[in-house]
Short mmCIF file of C-alpha atoms in Angstrom, two decimals:
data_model
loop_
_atom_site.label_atom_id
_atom_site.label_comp_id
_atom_site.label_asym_id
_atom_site.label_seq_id
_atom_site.Cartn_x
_atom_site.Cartn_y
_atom_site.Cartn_z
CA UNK A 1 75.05 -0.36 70.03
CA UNK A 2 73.66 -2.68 72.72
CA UNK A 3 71.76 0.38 74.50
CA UNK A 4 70.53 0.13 70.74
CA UNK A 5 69.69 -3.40 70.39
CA UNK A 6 68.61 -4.20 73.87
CA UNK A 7 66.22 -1.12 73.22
CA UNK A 8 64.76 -2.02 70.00
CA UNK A 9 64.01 -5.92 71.52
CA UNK A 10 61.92 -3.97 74.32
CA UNK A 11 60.13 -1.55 71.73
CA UNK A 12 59.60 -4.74 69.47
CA UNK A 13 57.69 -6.69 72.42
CA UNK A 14 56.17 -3.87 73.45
CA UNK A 15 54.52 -3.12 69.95
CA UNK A 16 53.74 -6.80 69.49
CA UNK A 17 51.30 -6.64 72.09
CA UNK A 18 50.08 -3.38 71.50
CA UNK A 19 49.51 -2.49 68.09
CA UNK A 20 46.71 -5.44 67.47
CA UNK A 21 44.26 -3.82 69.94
CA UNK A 22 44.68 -0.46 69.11
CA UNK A 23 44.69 -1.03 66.06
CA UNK A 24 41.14 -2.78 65.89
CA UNK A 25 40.03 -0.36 68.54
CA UNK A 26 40.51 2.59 65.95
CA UNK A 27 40.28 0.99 62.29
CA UNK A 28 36.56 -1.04 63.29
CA UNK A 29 34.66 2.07 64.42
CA UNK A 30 36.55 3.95 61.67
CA UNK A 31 35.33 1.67 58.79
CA UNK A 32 32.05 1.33 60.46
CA UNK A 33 31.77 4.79 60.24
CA UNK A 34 32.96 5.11 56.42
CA UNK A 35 30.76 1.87 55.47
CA UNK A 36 27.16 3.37 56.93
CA UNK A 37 28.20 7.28 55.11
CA UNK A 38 28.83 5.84 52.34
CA UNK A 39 25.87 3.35 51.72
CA UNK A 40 23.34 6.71 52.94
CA UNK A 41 25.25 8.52 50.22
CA UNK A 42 24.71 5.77 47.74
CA UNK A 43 21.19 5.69 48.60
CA UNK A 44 20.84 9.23 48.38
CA UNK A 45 22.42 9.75 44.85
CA UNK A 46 19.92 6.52 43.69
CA UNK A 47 17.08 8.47 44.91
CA UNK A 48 17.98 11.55 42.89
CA UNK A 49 19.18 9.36 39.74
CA UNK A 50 15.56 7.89 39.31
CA UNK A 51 14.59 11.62 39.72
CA UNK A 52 16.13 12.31 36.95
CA UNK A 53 15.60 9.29 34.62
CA UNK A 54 18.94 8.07 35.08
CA UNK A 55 20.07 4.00 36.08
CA UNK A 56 20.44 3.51 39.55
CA UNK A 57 23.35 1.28 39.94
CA UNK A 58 24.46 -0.04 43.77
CA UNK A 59 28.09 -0.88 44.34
CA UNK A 60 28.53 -3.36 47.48
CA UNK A 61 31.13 -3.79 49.25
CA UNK A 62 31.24 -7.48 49.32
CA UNK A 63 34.61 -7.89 51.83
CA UNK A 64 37.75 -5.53 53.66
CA UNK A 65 41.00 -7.16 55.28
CA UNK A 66 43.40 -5.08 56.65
CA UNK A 67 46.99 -6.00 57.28
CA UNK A 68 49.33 -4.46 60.18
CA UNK A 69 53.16 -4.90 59.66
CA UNK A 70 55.85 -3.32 62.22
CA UNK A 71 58.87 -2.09 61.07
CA UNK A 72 61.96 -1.67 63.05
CA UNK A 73 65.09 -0.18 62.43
CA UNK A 74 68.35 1.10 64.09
CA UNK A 75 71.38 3.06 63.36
CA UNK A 76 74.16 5.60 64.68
CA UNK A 77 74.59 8.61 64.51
CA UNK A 78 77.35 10.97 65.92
CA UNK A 79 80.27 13.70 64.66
CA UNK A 80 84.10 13.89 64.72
CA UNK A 81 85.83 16.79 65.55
CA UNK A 82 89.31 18.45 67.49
CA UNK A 83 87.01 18.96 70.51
CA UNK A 84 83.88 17.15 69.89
CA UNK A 85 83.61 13.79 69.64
CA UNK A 86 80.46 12.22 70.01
CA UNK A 87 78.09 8.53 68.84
CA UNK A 88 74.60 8.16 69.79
CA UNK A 89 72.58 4.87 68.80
CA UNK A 90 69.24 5.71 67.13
CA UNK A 91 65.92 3.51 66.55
CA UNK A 92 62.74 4.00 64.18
CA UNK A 93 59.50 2.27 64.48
CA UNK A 94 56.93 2.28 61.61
CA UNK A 95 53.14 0.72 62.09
CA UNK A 96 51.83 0.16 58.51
CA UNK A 97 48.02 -0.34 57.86
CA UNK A 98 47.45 -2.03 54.26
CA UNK A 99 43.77 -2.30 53.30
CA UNK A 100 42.14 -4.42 51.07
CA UNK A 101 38.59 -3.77 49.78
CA UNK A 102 36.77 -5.49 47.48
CA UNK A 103 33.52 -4.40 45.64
CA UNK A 104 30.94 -6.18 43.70
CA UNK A 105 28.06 -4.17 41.47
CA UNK A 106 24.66 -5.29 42.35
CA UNK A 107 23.01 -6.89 38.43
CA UNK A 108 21.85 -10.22 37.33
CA UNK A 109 19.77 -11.94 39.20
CA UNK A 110 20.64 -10.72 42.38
CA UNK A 111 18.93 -7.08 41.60
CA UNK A 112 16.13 -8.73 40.13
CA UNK A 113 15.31 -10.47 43.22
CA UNK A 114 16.25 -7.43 45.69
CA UNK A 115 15.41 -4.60 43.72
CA UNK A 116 12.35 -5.68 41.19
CA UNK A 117 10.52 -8.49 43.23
CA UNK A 118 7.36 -7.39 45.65
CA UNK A 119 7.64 -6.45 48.99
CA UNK A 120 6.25 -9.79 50.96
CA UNK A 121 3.71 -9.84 53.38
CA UNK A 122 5.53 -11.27 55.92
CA UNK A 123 8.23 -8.46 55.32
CA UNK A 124 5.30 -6.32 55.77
CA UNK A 125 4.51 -7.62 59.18
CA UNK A 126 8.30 -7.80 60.07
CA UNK A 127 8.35 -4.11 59.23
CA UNK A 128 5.34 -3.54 61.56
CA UNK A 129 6.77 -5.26 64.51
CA UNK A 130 10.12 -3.52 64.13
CA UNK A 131 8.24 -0.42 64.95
CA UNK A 132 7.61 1.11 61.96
CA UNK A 133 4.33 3.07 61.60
CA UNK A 134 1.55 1.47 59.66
CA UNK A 135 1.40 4.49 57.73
CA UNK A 136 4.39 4.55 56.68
CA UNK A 137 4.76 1.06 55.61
CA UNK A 138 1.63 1.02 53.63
CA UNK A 139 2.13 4.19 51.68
CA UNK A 140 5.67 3.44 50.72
CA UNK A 141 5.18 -0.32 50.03
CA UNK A 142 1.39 -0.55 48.97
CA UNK A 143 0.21 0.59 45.92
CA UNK A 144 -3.53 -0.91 45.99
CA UNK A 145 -5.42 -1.84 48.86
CA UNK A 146 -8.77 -2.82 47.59
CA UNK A 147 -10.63 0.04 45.63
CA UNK A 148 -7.85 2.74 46.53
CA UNK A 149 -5.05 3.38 44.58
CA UNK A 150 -2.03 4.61 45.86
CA UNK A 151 -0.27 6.23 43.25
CA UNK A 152 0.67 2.59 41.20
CA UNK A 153 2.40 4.63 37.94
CA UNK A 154 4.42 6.05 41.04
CA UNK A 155 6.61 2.71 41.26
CA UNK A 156 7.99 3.88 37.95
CA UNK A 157 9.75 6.53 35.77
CA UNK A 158 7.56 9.98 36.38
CA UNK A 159 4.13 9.66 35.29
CA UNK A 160 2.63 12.82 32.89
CA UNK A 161 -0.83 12.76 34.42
CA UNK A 162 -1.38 13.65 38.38
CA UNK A 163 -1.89 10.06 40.76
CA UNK A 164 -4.93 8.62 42.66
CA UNK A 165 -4.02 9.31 46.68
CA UNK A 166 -6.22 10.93 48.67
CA UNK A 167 -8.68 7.88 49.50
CA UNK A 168 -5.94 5.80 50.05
CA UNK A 169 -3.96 8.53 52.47
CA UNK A 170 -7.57 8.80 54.16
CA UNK A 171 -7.50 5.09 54.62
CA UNK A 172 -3.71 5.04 56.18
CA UNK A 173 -4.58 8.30 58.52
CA UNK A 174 -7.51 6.35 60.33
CA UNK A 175 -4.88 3.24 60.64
CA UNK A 176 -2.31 4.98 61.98
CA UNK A 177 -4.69 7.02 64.55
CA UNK A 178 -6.21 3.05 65.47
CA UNK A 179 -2.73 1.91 65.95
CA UNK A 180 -1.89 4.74 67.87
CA UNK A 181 -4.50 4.45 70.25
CA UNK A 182 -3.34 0.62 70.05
CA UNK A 183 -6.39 -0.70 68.26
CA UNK A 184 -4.75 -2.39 65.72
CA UNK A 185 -2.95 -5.87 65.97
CA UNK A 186 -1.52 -7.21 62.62
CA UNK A 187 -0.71 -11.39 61.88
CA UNK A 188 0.50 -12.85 59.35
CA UNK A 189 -0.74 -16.13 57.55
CA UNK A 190 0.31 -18.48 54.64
CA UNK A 191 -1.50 -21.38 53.15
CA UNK A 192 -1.94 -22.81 49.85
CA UNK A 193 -4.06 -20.53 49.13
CA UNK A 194 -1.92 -17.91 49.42
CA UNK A 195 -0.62 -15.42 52.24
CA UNK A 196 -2.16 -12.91 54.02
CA UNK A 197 -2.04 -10.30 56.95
CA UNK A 198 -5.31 -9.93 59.16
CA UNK A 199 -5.93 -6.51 60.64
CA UNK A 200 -7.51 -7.19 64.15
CA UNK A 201 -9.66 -3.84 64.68
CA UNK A 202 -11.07 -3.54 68.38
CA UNK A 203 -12.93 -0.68 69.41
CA UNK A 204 -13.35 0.90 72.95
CA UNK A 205 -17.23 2.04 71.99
CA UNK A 206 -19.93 -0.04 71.10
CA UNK A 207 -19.44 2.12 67.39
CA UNK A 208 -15.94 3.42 66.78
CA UNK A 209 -16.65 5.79 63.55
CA UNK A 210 -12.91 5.23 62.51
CA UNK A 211 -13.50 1.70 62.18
CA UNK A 212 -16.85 1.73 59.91
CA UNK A 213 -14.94 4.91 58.00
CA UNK A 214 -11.88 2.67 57.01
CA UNK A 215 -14.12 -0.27 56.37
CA UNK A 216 -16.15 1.94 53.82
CA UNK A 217 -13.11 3.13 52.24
CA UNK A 218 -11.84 -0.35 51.42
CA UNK A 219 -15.59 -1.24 50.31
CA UNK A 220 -16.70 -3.86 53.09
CA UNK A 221 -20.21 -4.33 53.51
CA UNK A 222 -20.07 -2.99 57.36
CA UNK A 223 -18.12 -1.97 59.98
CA UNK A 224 -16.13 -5.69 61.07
CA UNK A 225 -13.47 -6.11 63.60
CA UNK A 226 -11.51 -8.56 61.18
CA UNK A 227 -9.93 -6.98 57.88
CA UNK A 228 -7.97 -9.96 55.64
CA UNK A 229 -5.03 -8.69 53.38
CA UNK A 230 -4.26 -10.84 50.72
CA UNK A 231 -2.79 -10.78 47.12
CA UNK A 232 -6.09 -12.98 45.48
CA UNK A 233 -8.75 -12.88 47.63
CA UNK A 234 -11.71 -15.46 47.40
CA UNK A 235 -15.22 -13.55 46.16
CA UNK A 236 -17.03 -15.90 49.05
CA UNK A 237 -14.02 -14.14 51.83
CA UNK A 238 -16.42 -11.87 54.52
CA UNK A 239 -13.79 -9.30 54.86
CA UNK A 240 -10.93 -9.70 52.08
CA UNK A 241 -9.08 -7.41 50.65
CA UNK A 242 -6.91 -7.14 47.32
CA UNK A 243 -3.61 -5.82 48.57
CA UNK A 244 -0.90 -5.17 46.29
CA UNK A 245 2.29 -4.13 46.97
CA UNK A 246 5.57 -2.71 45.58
CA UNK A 247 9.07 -3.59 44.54
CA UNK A 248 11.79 -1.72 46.59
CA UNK A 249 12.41 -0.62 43.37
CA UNK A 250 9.21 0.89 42.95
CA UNK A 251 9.59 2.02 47.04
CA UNK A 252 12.37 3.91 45.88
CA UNK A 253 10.73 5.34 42.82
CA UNK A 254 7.81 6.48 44.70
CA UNK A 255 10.11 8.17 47.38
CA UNK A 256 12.08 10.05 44.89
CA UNK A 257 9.48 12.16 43.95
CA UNK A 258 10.47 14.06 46.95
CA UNK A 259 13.25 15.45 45.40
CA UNK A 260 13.11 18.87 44.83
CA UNK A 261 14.45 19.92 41.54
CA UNK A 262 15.25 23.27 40.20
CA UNK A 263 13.00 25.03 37.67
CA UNK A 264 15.83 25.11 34.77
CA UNK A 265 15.54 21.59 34.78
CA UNK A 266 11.92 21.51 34.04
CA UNK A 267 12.21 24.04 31.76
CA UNK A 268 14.59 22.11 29.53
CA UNK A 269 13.06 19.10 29.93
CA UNK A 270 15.77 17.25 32.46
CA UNK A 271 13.56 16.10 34.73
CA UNK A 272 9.97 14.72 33.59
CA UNK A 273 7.04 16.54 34.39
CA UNK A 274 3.96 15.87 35.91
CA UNK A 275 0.31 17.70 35.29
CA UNK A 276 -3.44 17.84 36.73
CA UNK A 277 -6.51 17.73 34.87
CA UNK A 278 -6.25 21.33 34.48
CA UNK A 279 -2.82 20.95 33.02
CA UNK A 280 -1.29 22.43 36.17
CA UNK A 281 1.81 21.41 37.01
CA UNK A 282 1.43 18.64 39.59
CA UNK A 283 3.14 19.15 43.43
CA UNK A 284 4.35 15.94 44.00
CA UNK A 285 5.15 17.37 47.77
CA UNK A 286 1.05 16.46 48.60
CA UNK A 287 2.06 12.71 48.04
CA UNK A 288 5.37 12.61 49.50
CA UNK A 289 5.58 15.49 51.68
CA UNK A 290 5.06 14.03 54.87
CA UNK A 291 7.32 11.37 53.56
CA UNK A 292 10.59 12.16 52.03
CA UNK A 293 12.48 15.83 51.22
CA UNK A 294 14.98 16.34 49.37
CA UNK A 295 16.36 19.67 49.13
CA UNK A 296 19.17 21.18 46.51
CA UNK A 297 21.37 24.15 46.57
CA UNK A 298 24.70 25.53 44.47
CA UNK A 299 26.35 25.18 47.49
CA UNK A 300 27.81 22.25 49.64
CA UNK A 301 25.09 22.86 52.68
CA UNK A 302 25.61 22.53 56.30
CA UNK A 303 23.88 20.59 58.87
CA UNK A 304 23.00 17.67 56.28
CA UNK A 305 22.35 14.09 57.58
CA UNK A 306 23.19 12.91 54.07
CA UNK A 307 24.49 14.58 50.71
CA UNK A 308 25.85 14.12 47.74
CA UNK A 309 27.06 16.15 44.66
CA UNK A 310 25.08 15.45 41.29
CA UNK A 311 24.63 17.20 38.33
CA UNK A 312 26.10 20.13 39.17
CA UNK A 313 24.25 20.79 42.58
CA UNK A 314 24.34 19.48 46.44
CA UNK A 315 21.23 17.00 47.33
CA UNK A 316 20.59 16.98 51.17
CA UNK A 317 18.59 16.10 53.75
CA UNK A 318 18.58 17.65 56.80
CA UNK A 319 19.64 17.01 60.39
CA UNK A 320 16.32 18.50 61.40
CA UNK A 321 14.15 16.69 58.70
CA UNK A 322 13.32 13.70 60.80
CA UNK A 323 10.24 12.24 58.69
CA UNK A 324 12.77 12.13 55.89
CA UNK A 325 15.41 10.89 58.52
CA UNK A 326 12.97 8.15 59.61
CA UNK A 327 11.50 6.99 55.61
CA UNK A 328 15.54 7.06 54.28
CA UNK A 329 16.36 4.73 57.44
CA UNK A 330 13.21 2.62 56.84
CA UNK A 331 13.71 2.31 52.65
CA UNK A 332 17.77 1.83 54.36
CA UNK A 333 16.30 -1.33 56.58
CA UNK A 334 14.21 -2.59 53.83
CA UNK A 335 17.45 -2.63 51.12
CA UNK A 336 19.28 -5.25 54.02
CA UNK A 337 16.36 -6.72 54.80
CA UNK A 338 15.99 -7.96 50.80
CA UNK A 339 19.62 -8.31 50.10
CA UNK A 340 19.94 -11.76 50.98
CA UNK A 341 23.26 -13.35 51.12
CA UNK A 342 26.59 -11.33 50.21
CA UNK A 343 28.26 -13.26 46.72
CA UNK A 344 30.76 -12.42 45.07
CA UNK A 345 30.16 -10.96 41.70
CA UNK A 346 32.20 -10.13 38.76
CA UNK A 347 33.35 -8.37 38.46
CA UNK A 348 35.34 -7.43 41.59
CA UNK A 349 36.98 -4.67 41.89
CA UNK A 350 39.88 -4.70 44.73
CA UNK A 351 41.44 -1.80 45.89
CA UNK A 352 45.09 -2.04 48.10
CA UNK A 353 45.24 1.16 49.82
CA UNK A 354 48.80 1.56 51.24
CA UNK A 355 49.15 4.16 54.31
CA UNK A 356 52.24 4.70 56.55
#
C-alpha cells in the first residue's frame, strides 16, 4: 500500500505538469481544424440554399471552454489459496476533457448590417491591397460601373430573363491585364461629398489602346490617366464614374449561380430557371464560370476541398478547382471582414460534450 501511495503522489505531480500542455498542444490545432471545416461547410450549404430558393441561415460559434480534470485512483488486488498467496497494489489515472460550446444564429440587426448592407469602398480597396485580383473583386462585388451592368438582378433570387455581362467582363479583362502589367494603382478617398476610389492608369506608350478601350467602355470622353469611382458622382467631375456595389448577400447570390444542379430539378421546377431572348435556357457557367463551380453527384466524392450533403445529393468543390478555391476563400475573407464584433445572441445554444 505505500509502493501504492508513494506511486500515485509521483503519477499525480507528474500529470499536473503535464497534462496542461499537451493538452492545449492537441485540443487548439484540433478545434482550429473543426472551426475552419465547419464554417467552409456552412458556407458551402448557404451557397447551394440560395440556389435553390431556400433561407440561408449562419450559426456562429460565439465562444468554447474546455475543462481538464485528473482522476486518480488506487486499489489491491491479489488471491488466497493452499499454495498461492499473493497482494499487488494497483493505480488508475483518467484525463477528462469537458467541452463547452456555445452558438449564436446570425438575425436582427446584426445580419442586416453583415449580410444586406453594401460592400464599402474602402473594403474595396482593403480587398485590393490584400492581393486580391481586381477582377475578381469587381465582378463579385460590383454590379454597375458606369454604363455597364454587371448582372444587378444577379444579387437576388434567380432572375427569368438572361443578365447584362459581357461589356462589363470586357471592362474587368483590360483591368486585370493593366494591373498585371502593374499599371494600375488604386486610393481611396472620403469627403463630405462622399467616398471614392481613383484608378491611377499609367501607360508605358505614348497611346496604350487598353487604356482608351476601358475608358470608352465606361463612357469617358477620352483616353485619361485618372478614373474616379464614386457612389454619386458630380455631372461637372472630368472622369467620374457611378459605381455601385453589392451586399455580401447579393456576393453570395451572384456566386451561387455556379452551382450546378441536376436536370430533374429543373424539370420539376426546384430550382428557378433562367432564359435568353430566344427562350433558350440560359448557362449561367458564361457569368460565373471563371468564378465559382460547384459540382453534385449521388455519391459522397473524393478529393473535395469542401462538401456537404443537401437535398439528397453531395455539393463539392474540388481540390483541383483553384478559381473556385480562391472566390470561396475571398467571399470566406469578406464574411470576417463584415462581421464586426462577436455578441452574444439569443438565443444560445450550449452544448457540454463529455469525453473520457
Amino acid at each position: 500500500m505505500r509502493r501504492a501511495a508513494a506511486l500515485l503522489v509521483l503519477v499525480a505531480a507528474t500529470a499536473c505538469t503535464t497534462v496542461g500542455p499537451r493538452a492545449l498542444r492537441f485540443s487548439r490545432g484540433t478545434y482550429n481544424t473543426a472551426i475552419q471545416q465547419t464554417n467552409s461547410e456552412q458556407l458551402l450549404l448557404n451557397l447551394v440554399r440560395l440556389r435553390y430558393r431556400d433561407a440561408p441561415l449562419f450559426l456562429e460559434v460565439t465562444s468554447i471552454s474546455s475543462s481538464l480534470s485528473l482522476e486518480l485512483g488506487a486499489g489491491l488486488g491479489g488471491s488466497v489459496g493452499s499454495n498461492n498467496n499473493s497482494v499487488a497494489p494497483g493505480s488508475a489515472v483518467t484525463f477528462i476533457d469537458r467541452p463547452t460550446i456555445s452558438y449564436a444564429p446570425l438575425q436582427g440587426s446584426r445580419f442586416g448590417k453583415q449580410f444586406l448592407s453594401p460592400v464599402e469602398l474602402s473594403d474595396i480597396l482593403l480587398l485590393y491591397h490584400a492581393g486580391w485580383a481586381i477582377d475578381r473583386i469587381f465582378r463579385v462585388f460590383v454590379q454597375k460601373l458606369g454604363p455597364l451592368q454587371n448582372a444587378p438582378r444577379a444579387s437576388g433570387p434567380t432572375p427569368p430573363n438572361a443578365p447584362e455581362f459581357e461589356s462589363f467582363f470586357t471592362a474587368t479583362d483590360l483591368m486585370r491585364s493593366l494591373w498585371l502589367d502593374g499599371m494600375v494603382d488604386v486610393n481611396y478617398q472620403s469627403s463630405v461629398a462622399g467616398d471614392s476610389l481613383t484608378l491611377t492608369l499609367t501607360s508605358r506608350t505614348a497611346d496604350e489602346p487598353r487604356i482608351a478601350h476601358l475608358c470608352a467602355l465606361l463612357g469617358l470622353p477620352g483616353p485619361i490617366q485618372r478614373i474616379t469611382l464614386t457612389e454619386s458622382p458630380r455631372p461637372d467631375e472630368v472622369g467620374a464614374v457611378q459605381m455601385v456595389t453589392r451586399s455580401l448577400l447579393g456576393g453570395m447570390y451572384y456566386v451561387s449561380h455556379g452551382v450546378e444542379v441536376p436536370p430533374e430539378d429543373y424539370a420539376v421546377g426546384r430550382v428557378p430557371t433562367t432564359r435568353d431572348g430566344d427562350g433558350d435556357l440560359f448557362d449561367w457557367a458564361r457569368l460565373t464560370g471563371t468564378l465559382m463551380r460547384i459540382r453534385h453527384s449521388r455519391r459522397e466524392p473524393s478529393g473535395a476541398y469542401v462538401s456537404v450533403f443537401y437535398r439528397g445529393l453531395w455539393f463539392w468543390i474540388a481540390d483541383n478547382d483553384l478559381e473556385s478555391k480562391s472566390t470561396f476563400s475571398f467571399i470566406t475573407q469578406v464574411l470576417e471582414m463584415q462581421s464586426g464584433e462577436i455578441k452574444s445572441a439569443a438565443p444560445v445554444l450550449t452544448l457540454p460534450i463529455a469525453a473520457e
